[in-house]
Every structure is written in C-alpha cells, then in structure tokens.
Amino acid sequence: MDIDFAPEDQAFRDEVRSFIEENYPKHLAGVDRGELSKEDFLAWHKILAKKGWAAPSWPEEFGGTGWTVTQKYIWNEESATFGTIPPLPFGIAMLGPVIYSFGNQEQKDWVLPGILSGDTWWCQGYSEPGAGSDLAGLKTKAELDGDEYVVNGHKIWTTLAQHADWMFCLVRTSSDGKPQEGISFLLIDMNTPGIEVKPIITIDGGHEVNEVFLTDVRVPAKNLVGEQDKGWTIAKFLLGNERSGIAGVARSKKAIDRLRDIARAELEDGAPLLDSADFARKISELEIDLTALEYTELRTLASESKGRGPGPESSILKIKGTEIQQRITELTMEAVGNYASPWVPQLDRGDNYRSIGPDYAEGVSQGYFNNRKTSIYGGSNEIQRNIIAKMVLGL
Amino acid sequence: MDFSFTEEQTLLRNMVQSFVQDNYDFDSRMKIVRSEEGMSREIWGQFAELGLLAAPFSEEMGGLDGGPIETMVIMEELGRGLVVEPYLPTIVLCGGILSRHASDAQKETHLPGIIGGEDVWALAYAEPQSRFNPADVLTSAKADGDGYVLNGTKAVVAAAPWANKLIVSARISGDQRDSDGLGLFIVEKSASGIATQDYPTVDGNRASEVTLENVAVGADALIGAAGNGLALLEEALDFGIGAVCAEAIGHMKCLNDATVEYCKTRKQFGVPIGSFQVLQHRMVDMFMEYEQSVSMTYMVNMKLTESEAERKKAAAGAKVQIGKSGRFVGQEAVQLHGGMGMTEELNVGHYFKRLTVIDTQFGNVDHHLKRFAAA
C-alpha cells in the first residue's frame, strides 16, 4: 500500500494547474454554474478542446488524452480546486462513450467531433412522467415508417434542453416481452418539427430542467444507435458512467473550505462561529466522512486502473457523495444565520441592486434547495441502495 | 390534565380552516406571493372581520380574550394554508408586547388599529451582527429632552415592507451585549430618518433591512420601563416560538398527508411506490416526527404563561424539536415526491421552504440547545 503520488504525477499536477490558471476565462473565475449563458457554459470547454483536453476519459483514438487513471484523478481534483465550470456531462461523459462503444463508423465520425469541440450541445431524453426510478417503464413511442422513425411522447427533467441542439433519447420500439426489451436509443435533432421544450422552474427559482414534448417527430432511421429493441444495454451502460463521476470529492473539499471561511467571518456573540465547539464539530464530522469517501473513491480507481470497470460499488460513491454535498449546503445555510432567508431573483435585480447582508450569504439557500435534487437524480439514492443490496450483497 | 379543546376553540379552528380552504388555496396563495405587494390587504381585512386580529387581546380593549392556545389553533390552520399575511409579527409579536406591557394610553392609541386591520406591525430586533442573540444590540437610543433619538441598523425584519409601524429594540445604556439597558420603542415607519431596503424571502414572505438615522421619538414611544427591554423582547420571542411551532405542525401535517397520498398513487415497477417497505418506514418516521412536534407545540403553548424559567426552557425545547422535525419532514417529503418535489409548481417545496426558514427564525437548533441547557 502506498498513498503518495509518484514524482511524475506531481509534475503532471503542476502542469495542469498552471494551464488552468493561465487559460481559464477571467470573467468566469469564481462563478457558479447557476444561471449561465450558453456561451459561458461552453467557454472553458472550447479552450480545452483546442488543447486536446476536453475528454480525458475517452480512448486516445477518439480524441482522449491518454492519461493514466491517476492523471485523470489529478485533473479532476485540480479543476475542482480551481472551481472551473467543467464541460457539460451530456456529450463528454454520457453520449461519447456510448457512441464509441456502440455506434457505427458513420455515427462516430459524425457525433464525436461535435461533442469534443463543444459545437453540438446534447441533452438526455431519459425520464418520463411515468418512468422515473422505473426507467424501463418508458412509453415514448417510435414507429418505423419507411426510412424514418415517427416519435411521439413526453420526456421530463431534461437538463438544459433549452440550449440543446440534439437529444439522445430512449424510445419504445416494441411492447413485446419484458419492459426492458423493446427500448431503442435514438439521436434526435432538436430543430425537428414537432418538438416543444417547456421550462420547469425548481424550488430554488432556477430554470435548469424542462419537459420535452414530441409530436410526430420524424427521425432518420440511421440515427438509431446499436440495434433496434436492444437499447436497454446502452441505457444501463450510460447510467453506470453517469454514477462514476458523481462523488464530487474535490468539489466538496472546496465547498468545505468555503464553509469554513464563512464560519470564520460570521460572528456569534462577538466571536467567530468557527470557534463554537458545536459548529466546529459538525464541520469536522463532514470532513471525516469526506475523507472516507475520498479513499473509497481512490480504491475504486486503483481497481479500475487494474482493468476492472466501475461495478455496482459505484453506487456507494453516488449515495455518500450526494449526502455529503447536501450536508455541506445545509451547514453553509446554517452558518449565515438570519441572512439565509433573503431572496432576490436575478431577474428582479435593478441596476441599483445592493446585496443583502454579507456577500457570502448570497445564494446560500438556493444552493441548499437546489441540492436536494442530488439524492433524486441519476437513480435516486433509494434505487442505489437497491443496486447494492441486489448486486453486491446478493439479497 | 386535559388535552382537549374547548367548544369555542374548536369553533375557532373550524372557522379559520374553512376560511383558508375557501379563500386561500395554493394558486391564490402564489398569486398573492407574486403580486407587487406580496400580501393581500383584502385577506387581512377579512381576518379583521372574522375577529382573528382581536383574538388574543382583552375584552376591555375590544379583543376576544384568547390566550396562547387560541393563537396556536389559528397559527396551525394558517400554516396549513401557507398564509403569508403578517399574523405572527403584527398580532403575536408586536400585539403581544403591547397588550402585556404597554401603558393604557399606548394601548388606546395602538390596539384599535391592529384589531381593526388598519395597521401592520413589524418587530425590528435582529441586527447584522447579532445572529440569534436578542441582547446583541448596537442600535442606540439617546435620551433627548423627554424623548429619544435612535440610530442603527435592523436586519431581516419580517413583514417590514408591509408595516406602517415598528417596534424597535435599541440600547439606552450599557455595552453591545449587556442584558440590561435595552428599550423597546414604537416607531412610525414613515418617521423621518428611517430608510428600508425591501426584499422577498425564500419562504414567500417579505422583509427589510431597516436603517434608523437620528430618528426622534417621544417619551410615549418607550414600552415599559427604560432598560428593561430584553425581558419583554425575550418573552415576545418565546410567544413567537409557540406560534411558529403551531404553524410548523400545520405544514408537517400537510406534507405528510400529501406524501402518503402520493406514494399510494404513484406507480413504478407496476406497483404503488408506497408498497415498498423502505418508503413505508420513512413515512412512519415522518409521522412520528410530526406527533412529537405536536406534543412539544402543545407543551410550549401551555407553558408560555408560567414562570419565566419554565417558559424559557419550554420554548427552547420546543424550538429544537420543531427545527429538527421540520427539517426531516420537509427533506423527506421532497425526496419521496421525487422530481415533482423539486418543482415550484407543487406546494410541497413551498412547505419545505417555510419550514427551513422556521428552523432559523428566533434562533436555530444549536442556539436553543444551548439555551435549554442553560435554563
């Protein structure tokens, strides 16, 4: 056992750190993902694409970096520590691996370059009103008519669909057999007639997710990935990838640093809140849980580097990672005391807007409310526990 | 020992409940919250007509002679409707201080406007640096002739954008956190030297930062004896705790009912999700948190009029219970509703947000744990 990084890894860390510091867009430094324009979402992605670093997790032949597992870990850590707005997951983390694993040559040539460059914005058409945790219950129907599929249905919780050029979509092409059979994986141009995107405003006041209505949407048959009716394998493959990056250890570390800064500035009876034994204890408990998660993730990575893929154990990373993120936002809100409650939506701020209370209190409650989604999305934490029960414990 | 409600209290509950049902469904509530003013003067006027604004005041003042139990009944029902109109600040906090401690002349001047629904009051006690300690007061009250001159800043004053009158805590003497030396002053919000920055809060209410610059008030503005303000204020905040506990059990009841109903009807894997034992147990935990909160809400409202020591301990204990339970019930209600629980469109998220603010209001769990231990 050895927990130290090799010297060449340290050198790599220095290299990526200075690259980030020198090239990250100045106007986005310290900016949260919150309400960004399409250009701002893509700004860092496009810089990374030029450098060839947009998709470190991809095989080199498709545009990956060829980094070792450790190097990728260091990259993620440095990115989080700096607080970059990472490339959106829909193309790089989700669809890309599907295409180079299941797509035909034509699809690889057509889809992958747009993902790498950031020129094509993808969204994920998975959930439906009747198909959440039970994804296989989806009903959106695609019927072959000549060389086109005609798609009818209703997708929901489609993140950032308002900006999307394309959607990768699970559709039902057959109702025979088990629900998992008869699902297909289809690529749909969002500009096709018959698609309507309707915003869903969440309890933090943000517009991140949408409903997508599809009415007689005609999709070329060549946009089918893999075999018709065999899309469930692809869907599960993608969900496994979605989970592996979800622990968010480095970003949680940074969030705890911020929490500690706030607790240092916030006063309780004239003394820093951080000096309060009760509060310091809660931060310590969080840090210890995060350390445990960090080592659990490192153990997973070590076994991955020996060639074993992320197994059902990755559900641990999802459950613990999101629980920790939620506790951090909760404690951060607690730290700012009375100033957790003011809430002036971005749109209502005039030119003379002054922030209310200390700057660090701004947006803290929204962060807490917004983060409640993390134990729901990507397979709810209840579903993740089912996966561990079934796949790991054999219950 | 008796935990039953009197016939009058039951009638009062039924009246408020049907008023809220008929006039304050979730859509109407959101229309009010999103309106320019953020509250409905019409609803407030109807509260006056129904006698709700008179409930806790003595009969000789034109009130109905109700006590904390009547306030509890009203607040629980207002909680079920997520009512934003300022019953807590105007009637419970400021009205309570006036009815218990104001001079006869002050009562004659101010109570009719409260009972009649003409005036809205806000209690300006917290300050940017004070966190949850009501004794931490930098706002000064300097004696000037017969009256006083006030200077300072008050933080997150609930309902201040709607109010025309304020009760302001200010330091007449002593150091920043001394328990002696505070005064509670009646101040017209339109007084010269008062500036406000108004804003919405996450729970659909409105609040203000209030700055006072050389605000001159007469001797008749001071409530009670000079320097005794903290005792009056702490008592008022404990009455406020009794009221928000009741409001919170109203929220929790609605969330639990909605969650059980949702889990009975929402189908995944071909069955209602309520058939999964892991979710059943979660809902049982929510139910138990609610029942424990009801118990502590009854307890505190029965003890508000006991000795100061008993009142403080009861209020601190109840606030801890409500803080923890409200957080648990709110979070789990969102979780069990899945994505729907995250939407602005469903009432679940709004109960959750109000419960989140209640957790902080008048001091959070940590604050009241310390207070309980010290009591």
Short mmCIF file of C-alpha atoms in Angstrom, two decimals, chain A residues 129-134 157 200-203 266-270 273 276 278 282 330 333-344 354 356 365 368-370 372-373 375-376 380-383, chain B residues 126 128-133 136 155-156 177 197 199-202 209 266-270 278-279 282 327 331 334-336 338-345 349 352-353 356-357 360 364 366 370:
data_model
loop_
_atom_site.label_atom_id
_atom_site.label_comp_id
_atom_site.label_asym_id
_atom_site.label_seq_id
_atom_site.Cartn_x
_atom_site.Cartn_y
_atom_site.Cartn_z
CA PRO A 129 -43.68 11.40 -16.18
CA GLY A 130 -44.44 7.69 -15.65
CA ALA A 131 -40.85 6.47 -15.83
CA GLY A 132 -38.51 7.82 -13.18
CA SER A 133 -36.86 5.27 -10.92
CA ASP A 134 -38.51 2.67 -13.12
CA TRP A 157 -36.40 16.58 -16.17
CA ILE A 200 -39.74 23.62 -15.28
CA ILE A 201 -38.89 26.11 -12.55
CA THR A 202 -37.43 24.43 -9.47
CA ILE A 203 -37.77 25.42 -5.81
CA GLU A 266 -19.74 35.05 10.83
CA LEU A 267 -19.93 36.15 14.45
CA GLU A 268 -21.75 34.59 17.35
CA ASP A 269 -21.72 36.76 20.45
CA GLY A 270 -18.77 38.64 19.01
CA LEU A 273 -18.76 30.93 14.62
CA SER A 276 -18.04 27.41 18.56
CA ASP A 278 -20.79 22.73 18.23
CA LYS A 282 -20.13 19.49 12.60
CA GLU A 330 -27.23 22.63 4.76
CA MET A 333 -27.01 27.83 5.13
CA GLU A 334 -26.95 27.34 8.88
CA ALA A 335 -23.71 29.31 9.08
CA VAL A 336 -25.15 32.50 7.62
CA GLY A 337 -27.91 32.69 10.25
CA ASN A 338 -30.67 35.20 9.57
CA TYR A 339 -29.22 36.09 6.18
CA ALA A 340 -30.20 32.70 4.77
CA SER A 341 -33.70 33.95 4.11
CA PRO A 342 -33.38 36.99 1.79
CA TRP A 343 -34.00 36.01 -1.79
CA VAL A 344 -33.89 38.38 -4.70
CA ARG A 354 -27.19 46.03 -3.36
CA ILE A 356 -28.46 41.98 1.32
CA SER A 365 -30.30 28.94 0.49
CA TYR A 368 -29.36 24.15 -0.31
CA PHE A 369 -32.73 23.88 -2.05
CA ASN A 370 -31.19 23.05 -5.42
CA ARG A 372 -31.99 18.35 -2.71
CA LYS A 373 -32.16 17.09 -6.30
CA SER A 375 -30.41 12.34 -3.94
CA ILE A 376 -33.22 12.10 -6.51
CA SER A 380 -32.43 8.01 -6.59
CA ASN A 381 -30.44 7.05 -3.52
CA GLU A 382 -33.13 4.50 -2.70
CA ILE A 383 -32.54 2.85 -6.08
CA ALA B 126 -32.17 41.42 14.98
CA PRO B 128 -26.50 42.32 11.07
CA GLN B 129 -24.02 41.14 13.74
CA SER B 130 -26.47 39.78 16.30
CA ARG B 131 -27.15 36.35 14.81
CA PHE B 132 -29.67 34.83 17.30
CA ASN B 133 -28.81 36.82 20.41
CA ASP B 136 -26.63 41.91 20.91
CA ALA B 155 -31.65 43.09 9.93
CA VAL B 156 -34.11 40.83 8.14
CA ARG B 177 -24.36 42.51 24.53
CA GLN B 197 -34.33 48.03 1.70
CA TYR B 199 -36.87 42.16 -0.43
CA PRO B 200 -38.64 38.81 -0.73
CA THR B 201 -37.56 35.90 1.43
CA VAL B 202 -37.24 32.26 0.39
CA GLU B 209 -33.13 45.96 6.21
CA ARG B 266 -47.55 6.95 -7.84
CA LYS B 267 -46.75 3.69 -9.60
CA GLN B 268 -43.30 2.42 -10.55
CA PHE B 269 -42.36 -1.17 -11.39
CA GLY B 270 -46.09 -1.84 -11.74
CA VAL B 278 -38.24 1.27 2.85
CA LEU B 279 -40.60 4.10 1.92
CA ARG B 282 -39.65 6.60 6.03
CA ARG B 327 -36.10 19.66 8.52
CA GLN B 331 -36.50 16.98 3.18
CA VAL B 334 -39.34 16.38 -1.27
CA GLN B 335 -37.35 13.15 -1.62
CA LEU B 336 -40.41 10.91 -1.71
CA GLY B 338 -39.01 12.72 -6.46
CA GLY B 339 -38.54 15.29 -9.20
CA MET B 340 -42.03 16.66 -8.59
CA GLY B 341 -40.99 17.67 -5.07
CA MET B 342 -38.31 19.90 -6.62
CA THR B 343 -40.76 21.95 -8.65
CA GLU B 344 -42.00 25.43 -7.90
CA GLU B 345 -45.37 24.32 -9.24
CA GLY B 349 -41.47 22.62 -2.00
CA PHE B 352 -40.35 22.72 2.80
CA LYS B 353 -39.01 26.26 2.30
CA THR B 356 -36.50 25.78 6.51
CA VAL B 357 -36.97 29.43 7.48
CA THR B 360 -33.76 29.63 11.73
CA ASN B 364 -31.84 27.64 15.26
CA ASP B 366 -27.90 24.85 18.16
CA LYS B 370 -27.58 25.90 24.48
#
